[in-house]
Every structure is written in C-alpha cells, then in structure tokens.
PDB file of C-alpha atoms in Angstrom:
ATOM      1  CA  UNK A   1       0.000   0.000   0.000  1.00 45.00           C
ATOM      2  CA  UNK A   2       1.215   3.296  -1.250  1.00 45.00           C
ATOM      3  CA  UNK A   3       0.106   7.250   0.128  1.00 46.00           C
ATOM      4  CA  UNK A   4      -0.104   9.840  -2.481  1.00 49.00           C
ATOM      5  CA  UNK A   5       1.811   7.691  -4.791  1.00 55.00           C
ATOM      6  CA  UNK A   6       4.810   7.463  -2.368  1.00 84.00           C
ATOM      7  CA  UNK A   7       6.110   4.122  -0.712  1.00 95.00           C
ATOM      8  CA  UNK A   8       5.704   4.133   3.303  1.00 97.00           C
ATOM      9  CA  UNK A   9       8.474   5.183   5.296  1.00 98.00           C
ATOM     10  CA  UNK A  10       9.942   2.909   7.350  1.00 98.00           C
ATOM     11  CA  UNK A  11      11.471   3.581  10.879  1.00 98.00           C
ATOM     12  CA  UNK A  12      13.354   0.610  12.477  1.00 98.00           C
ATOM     13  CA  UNK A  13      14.289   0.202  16.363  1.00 98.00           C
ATOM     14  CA  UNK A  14      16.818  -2.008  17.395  1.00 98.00           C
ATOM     15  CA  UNK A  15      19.177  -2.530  20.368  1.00 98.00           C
ATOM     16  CA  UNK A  16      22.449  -2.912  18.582  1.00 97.00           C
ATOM     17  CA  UNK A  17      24.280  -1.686  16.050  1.00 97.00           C
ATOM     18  CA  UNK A  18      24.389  -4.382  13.355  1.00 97.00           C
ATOM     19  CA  UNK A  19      20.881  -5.611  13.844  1.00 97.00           C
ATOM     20  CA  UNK A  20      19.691  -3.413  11.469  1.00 98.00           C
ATOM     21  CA  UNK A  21      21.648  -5.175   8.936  1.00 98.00           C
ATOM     22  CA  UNK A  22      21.258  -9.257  10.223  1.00 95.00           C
ATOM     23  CA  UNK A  23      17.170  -8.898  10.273  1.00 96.00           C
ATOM     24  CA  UNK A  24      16.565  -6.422   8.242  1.00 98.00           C
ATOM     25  CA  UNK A  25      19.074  -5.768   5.679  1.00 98.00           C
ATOM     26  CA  UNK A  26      17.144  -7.117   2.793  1.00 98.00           C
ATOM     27  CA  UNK A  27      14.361  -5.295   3.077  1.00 98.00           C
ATOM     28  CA  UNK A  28      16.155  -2.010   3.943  1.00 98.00           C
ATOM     29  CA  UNK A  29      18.340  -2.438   0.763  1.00 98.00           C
ATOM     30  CA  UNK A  30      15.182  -3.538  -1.333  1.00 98.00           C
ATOM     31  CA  UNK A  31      12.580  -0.315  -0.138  1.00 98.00           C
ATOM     32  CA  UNK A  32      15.489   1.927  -0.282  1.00 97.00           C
ATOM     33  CA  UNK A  33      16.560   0.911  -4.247  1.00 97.00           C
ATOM     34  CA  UNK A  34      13.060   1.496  -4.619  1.00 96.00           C
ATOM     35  CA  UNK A  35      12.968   4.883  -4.031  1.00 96.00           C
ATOM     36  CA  UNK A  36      11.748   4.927  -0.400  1.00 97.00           C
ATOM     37  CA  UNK A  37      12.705   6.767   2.955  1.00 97.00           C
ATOM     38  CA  UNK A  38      14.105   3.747   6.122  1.00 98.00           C
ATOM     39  CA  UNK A  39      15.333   5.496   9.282  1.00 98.00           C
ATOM     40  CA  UNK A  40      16.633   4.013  11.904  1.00 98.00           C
ATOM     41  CA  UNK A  41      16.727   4.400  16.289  1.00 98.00           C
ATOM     42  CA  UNK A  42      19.191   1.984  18.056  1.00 98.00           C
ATOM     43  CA  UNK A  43      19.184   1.654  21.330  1.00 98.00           C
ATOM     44  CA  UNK A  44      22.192   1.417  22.407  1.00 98.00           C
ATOM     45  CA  UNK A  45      25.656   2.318  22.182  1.00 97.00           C
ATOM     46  CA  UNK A  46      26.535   6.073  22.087  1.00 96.00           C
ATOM     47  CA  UNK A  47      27.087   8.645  19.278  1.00 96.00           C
ATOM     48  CA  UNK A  48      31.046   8.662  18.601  1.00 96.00           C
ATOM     49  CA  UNK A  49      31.630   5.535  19.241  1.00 96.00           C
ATOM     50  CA  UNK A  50      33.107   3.026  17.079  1.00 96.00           C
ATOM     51  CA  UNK A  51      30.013   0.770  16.697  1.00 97.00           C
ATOM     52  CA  UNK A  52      28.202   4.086  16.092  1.00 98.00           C
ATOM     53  CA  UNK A  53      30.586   4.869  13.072  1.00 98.00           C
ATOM     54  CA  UNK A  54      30.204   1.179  11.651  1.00 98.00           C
ATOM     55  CA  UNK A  55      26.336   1.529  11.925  1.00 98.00           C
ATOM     56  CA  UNK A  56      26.613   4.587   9.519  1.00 98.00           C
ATOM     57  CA  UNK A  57      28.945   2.833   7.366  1.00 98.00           C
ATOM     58  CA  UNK A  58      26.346  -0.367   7.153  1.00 98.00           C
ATOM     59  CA  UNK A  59      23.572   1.795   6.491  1.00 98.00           C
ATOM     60  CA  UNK A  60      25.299   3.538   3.696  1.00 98.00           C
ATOM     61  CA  UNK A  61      25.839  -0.009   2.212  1.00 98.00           C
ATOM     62  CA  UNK A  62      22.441  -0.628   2.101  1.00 98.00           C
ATOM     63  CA  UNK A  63      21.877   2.744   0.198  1.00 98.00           C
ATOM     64  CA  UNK A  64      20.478   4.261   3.239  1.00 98.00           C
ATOM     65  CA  UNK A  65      22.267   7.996   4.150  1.00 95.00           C
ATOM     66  CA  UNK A  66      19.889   9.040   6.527  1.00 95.00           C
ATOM     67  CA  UNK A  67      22.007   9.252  10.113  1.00 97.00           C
ATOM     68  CA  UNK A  68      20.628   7.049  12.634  1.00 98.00           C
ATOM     69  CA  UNK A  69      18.983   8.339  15.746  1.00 98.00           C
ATOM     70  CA  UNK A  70      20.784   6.774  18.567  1.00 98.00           C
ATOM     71  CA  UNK A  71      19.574   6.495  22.102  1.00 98.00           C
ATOM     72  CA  UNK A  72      22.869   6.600  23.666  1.00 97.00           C
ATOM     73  CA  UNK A  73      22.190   3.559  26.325  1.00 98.00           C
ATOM     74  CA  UNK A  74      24.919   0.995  27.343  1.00 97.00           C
ATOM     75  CA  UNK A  75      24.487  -2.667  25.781  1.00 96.00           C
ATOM     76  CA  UNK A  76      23.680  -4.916  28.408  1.00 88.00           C
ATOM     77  CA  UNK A  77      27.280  -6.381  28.023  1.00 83.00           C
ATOM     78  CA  UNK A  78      29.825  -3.690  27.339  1.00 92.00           C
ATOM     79  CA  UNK A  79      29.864  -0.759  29.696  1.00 86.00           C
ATOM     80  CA  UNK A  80      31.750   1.366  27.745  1.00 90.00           C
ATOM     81  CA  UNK A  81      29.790   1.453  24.824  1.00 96.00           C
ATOM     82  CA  UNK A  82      28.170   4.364  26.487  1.00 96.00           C
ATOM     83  CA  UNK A  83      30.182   5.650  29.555  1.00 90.00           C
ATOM     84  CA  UNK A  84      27.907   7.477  32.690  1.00 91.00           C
ATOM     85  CA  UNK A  85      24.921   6.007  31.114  1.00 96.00           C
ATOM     86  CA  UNK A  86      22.726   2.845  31.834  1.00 96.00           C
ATOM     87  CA  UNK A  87      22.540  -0.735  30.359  1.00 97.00           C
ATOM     88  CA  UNK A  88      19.274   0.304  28.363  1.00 98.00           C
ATOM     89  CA  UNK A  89      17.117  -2.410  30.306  1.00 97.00           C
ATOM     90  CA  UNK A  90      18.048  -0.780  33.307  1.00 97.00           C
ATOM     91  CA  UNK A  91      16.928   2.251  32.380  1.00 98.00           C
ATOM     92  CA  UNK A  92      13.392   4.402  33.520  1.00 98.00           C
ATOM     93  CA  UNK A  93      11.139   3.087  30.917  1.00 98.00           C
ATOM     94  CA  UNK A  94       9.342   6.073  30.632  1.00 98.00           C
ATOM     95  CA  UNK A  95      12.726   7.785  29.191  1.00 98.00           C
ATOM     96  CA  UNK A  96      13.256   5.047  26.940  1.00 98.00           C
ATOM     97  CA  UNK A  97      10.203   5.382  25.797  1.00 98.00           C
ATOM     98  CA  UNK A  98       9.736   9.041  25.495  1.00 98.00           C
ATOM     99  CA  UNK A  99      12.746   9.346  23.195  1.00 98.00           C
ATOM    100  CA  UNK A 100      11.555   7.054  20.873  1.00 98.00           C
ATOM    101  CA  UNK A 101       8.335   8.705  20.743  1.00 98.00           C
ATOM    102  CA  UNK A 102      10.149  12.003  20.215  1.00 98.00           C
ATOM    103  CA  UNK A 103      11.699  10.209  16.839  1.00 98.00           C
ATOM    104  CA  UNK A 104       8.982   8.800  15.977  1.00 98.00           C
ATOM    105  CA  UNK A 105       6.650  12.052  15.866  1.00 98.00           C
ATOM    106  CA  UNK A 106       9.817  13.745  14.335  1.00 98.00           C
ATOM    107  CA  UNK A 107      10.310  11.256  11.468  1.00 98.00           C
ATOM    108  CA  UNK A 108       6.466   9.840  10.592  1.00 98.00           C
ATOM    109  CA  UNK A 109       6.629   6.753   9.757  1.00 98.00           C
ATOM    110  CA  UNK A 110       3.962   4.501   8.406  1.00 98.00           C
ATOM    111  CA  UNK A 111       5.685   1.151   9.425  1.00 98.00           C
ATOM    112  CA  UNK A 112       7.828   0.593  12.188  1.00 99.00           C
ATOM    113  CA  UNK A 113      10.101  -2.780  12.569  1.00 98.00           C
ATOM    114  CA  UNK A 114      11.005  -4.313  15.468  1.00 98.00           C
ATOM    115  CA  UNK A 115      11.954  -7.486  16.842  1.00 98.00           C
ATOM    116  CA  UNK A 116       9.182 -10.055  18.491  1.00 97.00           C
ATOM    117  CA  UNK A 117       8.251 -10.554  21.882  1.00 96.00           C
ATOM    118  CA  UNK A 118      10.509 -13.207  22.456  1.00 92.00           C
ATOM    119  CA  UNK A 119      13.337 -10.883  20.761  1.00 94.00           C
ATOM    120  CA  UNK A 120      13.508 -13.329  17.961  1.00 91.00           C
ATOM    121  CA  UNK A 121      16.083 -15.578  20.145  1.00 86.00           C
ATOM    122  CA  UNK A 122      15.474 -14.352  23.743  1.00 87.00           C
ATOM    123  CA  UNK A 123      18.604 -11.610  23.835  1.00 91.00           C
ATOM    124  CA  UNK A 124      17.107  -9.697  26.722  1.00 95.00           C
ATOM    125  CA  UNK A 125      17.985  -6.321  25.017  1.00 96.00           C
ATOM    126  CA  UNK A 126      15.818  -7.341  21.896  1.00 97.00           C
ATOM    127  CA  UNK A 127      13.080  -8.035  24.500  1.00 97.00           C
ATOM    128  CA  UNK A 128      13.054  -4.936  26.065  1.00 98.00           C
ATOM    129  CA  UNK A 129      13.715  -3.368  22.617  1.00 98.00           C
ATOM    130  CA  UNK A 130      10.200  -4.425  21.501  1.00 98.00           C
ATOM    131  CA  UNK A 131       8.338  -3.229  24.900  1.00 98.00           C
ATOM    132  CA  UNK A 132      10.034   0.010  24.302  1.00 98.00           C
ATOM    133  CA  UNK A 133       8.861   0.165  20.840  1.00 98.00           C
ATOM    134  CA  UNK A 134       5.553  -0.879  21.236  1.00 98.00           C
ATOM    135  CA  UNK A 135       4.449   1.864  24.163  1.00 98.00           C
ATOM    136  CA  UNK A 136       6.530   4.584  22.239  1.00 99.00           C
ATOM    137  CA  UNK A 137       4.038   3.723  18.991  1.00 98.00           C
ATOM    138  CA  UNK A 138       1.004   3.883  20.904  1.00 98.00           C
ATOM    139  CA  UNK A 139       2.081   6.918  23.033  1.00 98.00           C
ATOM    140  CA  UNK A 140       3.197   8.586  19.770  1.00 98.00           C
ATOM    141  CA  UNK A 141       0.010   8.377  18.068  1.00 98.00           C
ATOM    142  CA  UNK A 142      -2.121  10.272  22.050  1.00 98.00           C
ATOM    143  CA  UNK A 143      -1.561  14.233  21.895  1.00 97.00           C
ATOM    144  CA  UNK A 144      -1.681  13.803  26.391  1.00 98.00           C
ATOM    145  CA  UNK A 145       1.601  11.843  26.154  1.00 98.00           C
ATOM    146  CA  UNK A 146       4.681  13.335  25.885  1.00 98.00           C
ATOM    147  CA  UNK A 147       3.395  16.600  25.545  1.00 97.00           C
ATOM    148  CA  UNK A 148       6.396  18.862  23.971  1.00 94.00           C
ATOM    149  CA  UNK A 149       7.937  15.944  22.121  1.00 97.00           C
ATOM    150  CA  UNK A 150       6.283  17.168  18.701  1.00 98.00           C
ATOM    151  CA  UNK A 151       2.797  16.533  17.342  1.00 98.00           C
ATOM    152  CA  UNK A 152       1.000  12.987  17.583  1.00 98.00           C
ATOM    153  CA  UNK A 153       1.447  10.794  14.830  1.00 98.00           C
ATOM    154  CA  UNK A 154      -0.284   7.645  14.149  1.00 98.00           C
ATOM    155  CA  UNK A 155       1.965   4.393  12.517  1.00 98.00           C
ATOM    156  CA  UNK A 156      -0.030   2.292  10.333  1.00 98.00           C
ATOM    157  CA  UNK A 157       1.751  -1.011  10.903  1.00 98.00           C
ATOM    158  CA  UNK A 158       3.737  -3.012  12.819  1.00 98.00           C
ATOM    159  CA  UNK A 159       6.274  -5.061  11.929  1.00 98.00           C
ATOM    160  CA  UNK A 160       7.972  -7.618  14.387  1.00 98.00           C
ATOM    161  CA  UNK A 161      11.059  -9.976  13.106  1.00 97.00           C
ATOM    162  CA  UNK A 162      11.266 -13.371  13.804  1.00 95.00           C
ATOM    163  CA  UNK A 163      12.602 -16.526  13.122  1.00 89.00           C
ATOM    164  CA  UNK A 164      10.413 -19.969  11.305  1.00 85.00           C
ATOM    165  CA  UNK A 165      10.932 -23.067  12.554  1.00 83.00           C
ATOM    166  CA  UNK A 166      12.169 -24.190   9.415  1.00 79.00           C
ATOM    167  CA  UNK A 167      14.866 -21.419   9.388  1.00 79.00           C
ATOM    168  CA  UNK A 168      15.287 -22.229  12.652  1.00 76.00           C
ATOM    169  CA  UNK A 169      15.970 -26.127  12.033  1.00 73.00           C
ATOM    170  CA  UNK A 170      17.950 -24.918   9.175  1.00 64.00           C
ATOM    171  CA  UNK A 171      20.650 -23.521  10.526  1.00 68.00           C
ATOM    172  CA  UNK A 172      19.551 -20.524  12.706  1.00 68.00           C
ATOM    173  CA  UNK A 173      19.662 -22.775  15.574  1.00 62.00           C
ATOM    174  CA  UNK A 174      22.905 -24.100  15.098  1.00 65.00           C
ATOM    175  CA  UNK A 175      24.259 -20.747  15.180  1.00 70.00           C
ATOM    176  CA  UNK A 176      22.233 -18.845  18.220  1.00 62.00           C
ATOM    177  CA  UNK A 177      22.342 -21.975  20.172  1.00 56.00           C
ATOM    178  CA  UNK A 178      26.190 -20.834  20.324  1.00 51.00           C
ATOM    179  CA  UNK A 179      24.691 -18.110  22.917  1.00 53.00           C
ATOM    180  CA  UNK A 180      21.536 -18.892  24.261  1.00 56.00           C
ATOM    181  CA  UNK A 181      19.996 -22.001  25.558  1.00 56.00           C
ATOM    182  CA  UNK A 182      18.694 -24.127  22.571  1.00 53.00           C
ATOM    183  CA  UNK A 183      16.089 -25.330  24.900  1.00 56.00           C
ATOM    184  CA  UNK A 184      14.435 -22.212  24.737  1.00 58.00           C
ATOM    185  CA  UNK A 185      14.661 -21.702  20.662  1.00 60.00           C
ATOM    186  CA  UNK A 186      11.029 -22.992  19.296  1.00 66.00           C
ATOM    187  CA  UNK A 187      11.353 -20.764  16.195  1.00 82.00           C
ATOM    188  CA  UNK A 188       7.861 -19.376  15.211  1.00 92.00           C
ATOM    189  CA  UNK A 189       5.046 -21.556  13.236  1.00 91.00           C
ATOM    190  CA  UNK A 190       4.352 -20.758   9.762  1.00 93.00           C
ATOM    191  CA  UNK A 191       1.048 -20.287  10.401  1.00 95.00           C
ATOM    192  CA  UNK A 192       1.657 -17.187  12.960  1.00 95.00           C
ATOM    193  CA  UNK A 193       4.124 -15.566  10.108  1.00 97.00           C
ATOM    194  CA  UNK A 194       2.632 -12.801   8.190  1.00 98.00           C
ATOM    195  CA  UNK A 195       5.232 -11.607   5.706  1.00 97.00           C
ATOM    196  CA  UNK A 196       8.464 -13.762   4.176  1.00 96.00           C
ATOM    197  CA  UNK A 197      10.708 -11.849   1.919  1.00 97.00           C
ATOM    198  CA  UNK A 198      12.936 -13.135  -0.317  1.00 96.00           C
ATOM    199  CA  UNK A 199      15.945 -10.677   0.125  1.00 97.00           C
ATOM    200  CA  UNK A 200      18.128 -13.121  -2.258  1.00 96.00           C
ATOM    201  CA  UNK A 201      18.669 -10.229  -4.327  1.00 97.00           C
ATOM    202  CA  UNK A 202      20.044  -8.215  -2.276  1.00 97.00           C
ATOM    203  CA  UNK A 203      21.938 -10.513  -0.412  1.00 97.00           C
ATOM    204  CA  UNK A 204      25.624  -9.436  -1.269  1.00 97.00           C
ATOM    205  CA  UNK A 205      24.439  -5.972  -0.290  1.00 98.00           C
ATOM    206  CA  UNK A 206      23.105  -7.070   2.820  1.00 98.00           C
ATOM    207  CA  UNK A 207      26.221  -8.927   4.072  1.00 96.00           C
ATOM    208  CA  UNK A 208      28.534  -6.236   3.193  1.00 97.00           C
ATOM    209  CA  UNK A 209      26.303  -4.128   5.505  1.00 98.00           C
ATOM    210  CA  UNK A 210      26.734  -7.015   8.072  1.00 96.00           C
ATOM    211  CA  UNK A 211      30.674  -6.661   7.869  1.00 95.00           C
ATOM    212  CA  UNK A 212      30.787  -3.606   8.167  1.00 97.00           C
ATOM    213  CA  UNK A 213      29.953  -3.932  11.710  1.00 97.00           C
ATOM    214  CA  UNK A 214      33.836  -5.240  11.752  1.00 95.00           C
ATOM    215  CA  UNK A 215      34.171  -4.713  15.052  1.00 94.00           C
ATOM    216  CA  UNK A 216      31.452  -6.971  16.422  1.00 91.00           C
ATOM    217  CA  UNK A 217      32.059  -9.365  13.241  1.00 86.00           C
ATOM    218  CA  UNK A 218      35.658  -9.981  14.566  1.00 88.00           C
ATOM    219  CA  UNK A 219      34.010 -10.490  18.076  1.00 88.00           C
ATOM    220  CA  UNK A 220      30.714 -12.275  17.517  1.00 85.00           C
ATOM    221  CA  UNK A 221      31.467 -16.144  17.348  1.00 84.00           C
ATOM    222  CA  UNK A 222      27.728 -16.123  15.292  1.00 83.00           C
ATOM    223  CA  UNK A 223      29.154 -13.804  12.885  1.00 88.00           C
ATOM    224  CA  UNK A 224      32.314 -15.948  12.410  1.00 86.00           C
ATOM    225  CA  UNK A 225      30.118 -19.002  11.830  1.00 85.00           C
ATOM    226  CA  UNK A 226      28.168 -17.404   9.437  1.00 86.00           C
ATOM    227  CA  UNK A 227      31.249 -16.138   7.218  1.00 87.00           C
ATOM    228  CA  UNK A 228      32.343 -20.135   7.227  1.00 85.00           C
ATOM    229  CA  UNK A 229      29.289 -21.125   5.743  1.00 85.00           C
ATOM    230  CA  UNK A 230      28.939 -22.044   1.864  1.00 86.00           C
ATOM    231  CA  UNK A 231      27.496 -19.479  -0.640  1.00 89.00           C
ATOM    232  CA  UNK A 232      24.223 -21.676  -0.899  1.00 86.00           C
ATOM    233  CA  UNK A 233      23.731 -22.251   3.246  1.00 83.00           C
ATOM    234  CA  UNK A 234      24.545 -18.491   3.628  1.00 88.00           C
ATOM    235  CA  UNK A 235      21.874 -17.387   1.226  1.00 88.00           C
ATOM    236  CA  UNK A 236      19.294 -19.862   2.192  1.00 84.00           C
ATOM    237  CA  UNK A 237      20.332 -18.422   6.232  1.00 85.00           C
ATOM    238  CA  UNK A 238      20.323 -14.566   5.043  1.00 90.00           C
ATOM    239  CA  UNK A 239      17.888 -14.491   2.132  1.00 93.00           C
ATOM    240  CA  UNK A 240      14.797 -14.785   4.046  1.00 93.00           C
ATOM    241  CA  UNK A 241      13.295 -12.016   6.475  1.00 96.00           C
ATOM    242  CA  UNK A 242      10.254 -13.051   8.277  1.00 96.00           C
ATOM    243  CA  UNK A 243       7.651 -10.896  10.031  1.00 98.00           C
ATOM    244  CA  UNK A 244       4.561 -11.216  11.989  1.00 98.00           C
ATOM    245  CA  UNK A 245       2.486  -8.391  11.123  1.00 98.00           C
ATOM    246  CA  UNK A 246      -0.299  -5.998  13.529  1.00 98.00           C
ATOM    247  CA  UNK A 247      -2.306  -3.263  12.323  1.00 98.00           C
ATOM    248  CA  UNK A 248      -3.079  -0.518  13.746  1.00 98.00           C
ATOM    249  CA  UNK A 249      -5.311   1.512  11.040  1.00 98.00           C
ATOM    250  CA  UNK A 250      -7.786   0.003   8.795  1.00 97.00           C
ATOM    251  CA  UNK A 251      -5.971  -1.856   6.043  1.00 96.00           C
ATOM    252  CA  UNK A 252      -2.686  -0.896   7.330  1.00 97.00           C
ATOM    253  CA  UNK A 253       0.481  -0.850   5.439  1.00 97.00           C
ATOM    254  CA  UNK A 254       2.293  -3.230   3.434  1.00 96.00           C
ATOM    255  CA  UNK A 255       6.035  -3.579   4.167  1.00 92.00           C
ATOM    256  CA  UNK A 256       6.189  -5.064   0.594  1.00 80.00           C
TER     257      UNK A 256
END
C-alpha cells in the first residue's frame, strides 16, 4: 500500500548496532533501491563511538544515508559502549520510551520494525527493545503523552522480526544456540508468520552491511560461523526475512 503515490516510510528500532543489517538488511536495501525513505533508532551504544561509526557505514551499504537516531544507552554487556549512562534495560522506561516517541513524531513513519516478543532468540535487550517500541508507537500516536515531544502521529503497521521453525531447524539454531539455551529456541510456526521476503537479491548488499559492523564481526562467534558457511547455506540463512504483522489503522500498510 502506497500514500499519495509514495512508498511508506519505514522507521526501524533495534538494540544494537548491526541488527539493522542481520534482520533487516534485505528489506532495507530492497525499499530503499526502490525509491523509499528507512530510518533508523538503536538503542544502544553512544554517538562517537566506534560501533556508532560502523552503523553509519552499514547503512550507507544498504543505500540508506539518513544518520541514525541513537539512544545513547549501554548494551547490556559492554559498559563502555556508552560511559555514565545505563545498560538500556536498566533504564526508567518512561525515558526510553519518550525518546523514541520524540523520533517517531519527528520522522512519521507509516511502518515501524522491530523485533518479536521473544526478541527473535530471547537476547534480553531485543526483549526490552520491543516493549520500548511498542508503548513509544502507541504513546506517539495520544496528543496527552509526551506533551512537547512534537505533534502525535499515528503508525499504520507493525512489523515484528522473527525466526520460522524451518529457518530455525535450518541452521539458525545451530548458530544462536552458540549463545543462548537451545532449549528455549522454538522458532515461530508458519502459520503465525505474516510476511516472508525473499531478500536473495540483495543478499551481497546485505552482508557487506553485516561486515561492516567489523568490530562486532571480529568479536561475535555467530558472525564468524556465518562467514564459514557455503554461498548456498549463507543465502538460504540470510535471504529470508520473516515478520509477523499488527495493524493498527484500517488496512494498514504493506512492508512489501
């Protein structure tokens, strides 16, 4: 679905730097070549910093030159990605979610992405990611909240990322189970996935986008595996984005 003959902007909200890219790169790179407008707010991880500088770097890789908004909180495991400030699930939630709401009235989007409830693998920053974003869209949209933060704006659609169970029995698994319990990795049932896109395409652009992130590529033993993989298993990992999709207007907005 199209407004005025324009594609709907798209506003992401992550907690890293380099999420943008692993979930989302395909479709970033795709609506972007298209002609349309992506932002994005991370959550953590402060402007100057390194990881900041190899966010704008991956962003620029998938075609998008629009400067990230960054919320400046600590990730939950490296203090000095933001020094005198919080681990972001530490901090007031109100805050966290009154800056996003600020963005969000400041950039009006029609779709906004974020992760699941479950934070597609259970990283507790992806969960609290997703709270954030989901009050922040609902207080955006109510002219009583947040008074001062700009005027109320009303997202169309919500887009949450997640993992199949077939993508999850097909290698995801293998590779988060690295960091998280596997126990606890169910992956989601096709039937409760709204949207699959086949980022194939764009998949060189995406994982250029990924490395980028050098830093955290040299770090991440996930990122490691991945770049061992064979052309075929990384494109059959990488070239699918899945969604589960809510409304929030009548007919919504399609992310495709």
């Amino acid at each position: 679905m199209t407004f005025d003959g324009q594609l709907p902007r798209i506003v992401g909200v992550h907690a890293h730097p380099d999420d943008e890219s692993i979930w989302t790169g395909g479709i970033l790179a795709r609506h972007v070549g298209r002609g349309g407008i992506a932002d994005t707010i991370t959550c953590t991880w402060a402007t100057g910093t390194h990881r900041h500088r190899e966010l704008i770097t991956a962003l620029g890789k998938l075609g998008v030159d629009r400067p990230p908004a960054m919320l400046g909180y600590a990730d939950g495991g490296v203090p000095e990605s933001a020094p005198d400030q919080p681990r972001f699930v530490e901090a007031p939630f109100d805050e966290s979610v009154g800056s996003v709401v600020e963005h969000l009235r400041r950039l009006q989007p029609d779709i906004v992405v974020t992760y699941d409830a479950y934070g597609v693998y259970g990283h507790p920053d992806h969960i609290h990611a997703h709270r954030v974003a989901l009050a922040a869209v609902e207080a955006a949209a109510d002219s009583h909240l947040f008074p001062g933060r700009g005027s109320a704006w009303q997202v169309k659609s919500l887009y949450f990322v997640t993992i199949g169970t077939e993508q999850m029995d097909g290698g995801w698994g293998g590779l988060v189970a690295k960091t998280t319990d596997p126990s606890t990795l169910p992956g989601t049932p096709p039937d409760r996935i709204d949207v699959v896109a086949d980022v194939r395409d764009w998949l060189a652009v995406k994982w250029g986008a990924i490395q980028a992130h050098q830093s955290e590529f040299n770090r991440s033993r996930t990122l490691k595996s991945m770049a061992a993989l064979e052309p075929a298993a990384l494109a059959q990992l990488m070239g699918v984005e899945c969604f589960q999709r809510r409304d929030l207007v009548s007919g919504g907005c399609d992310l495709l």
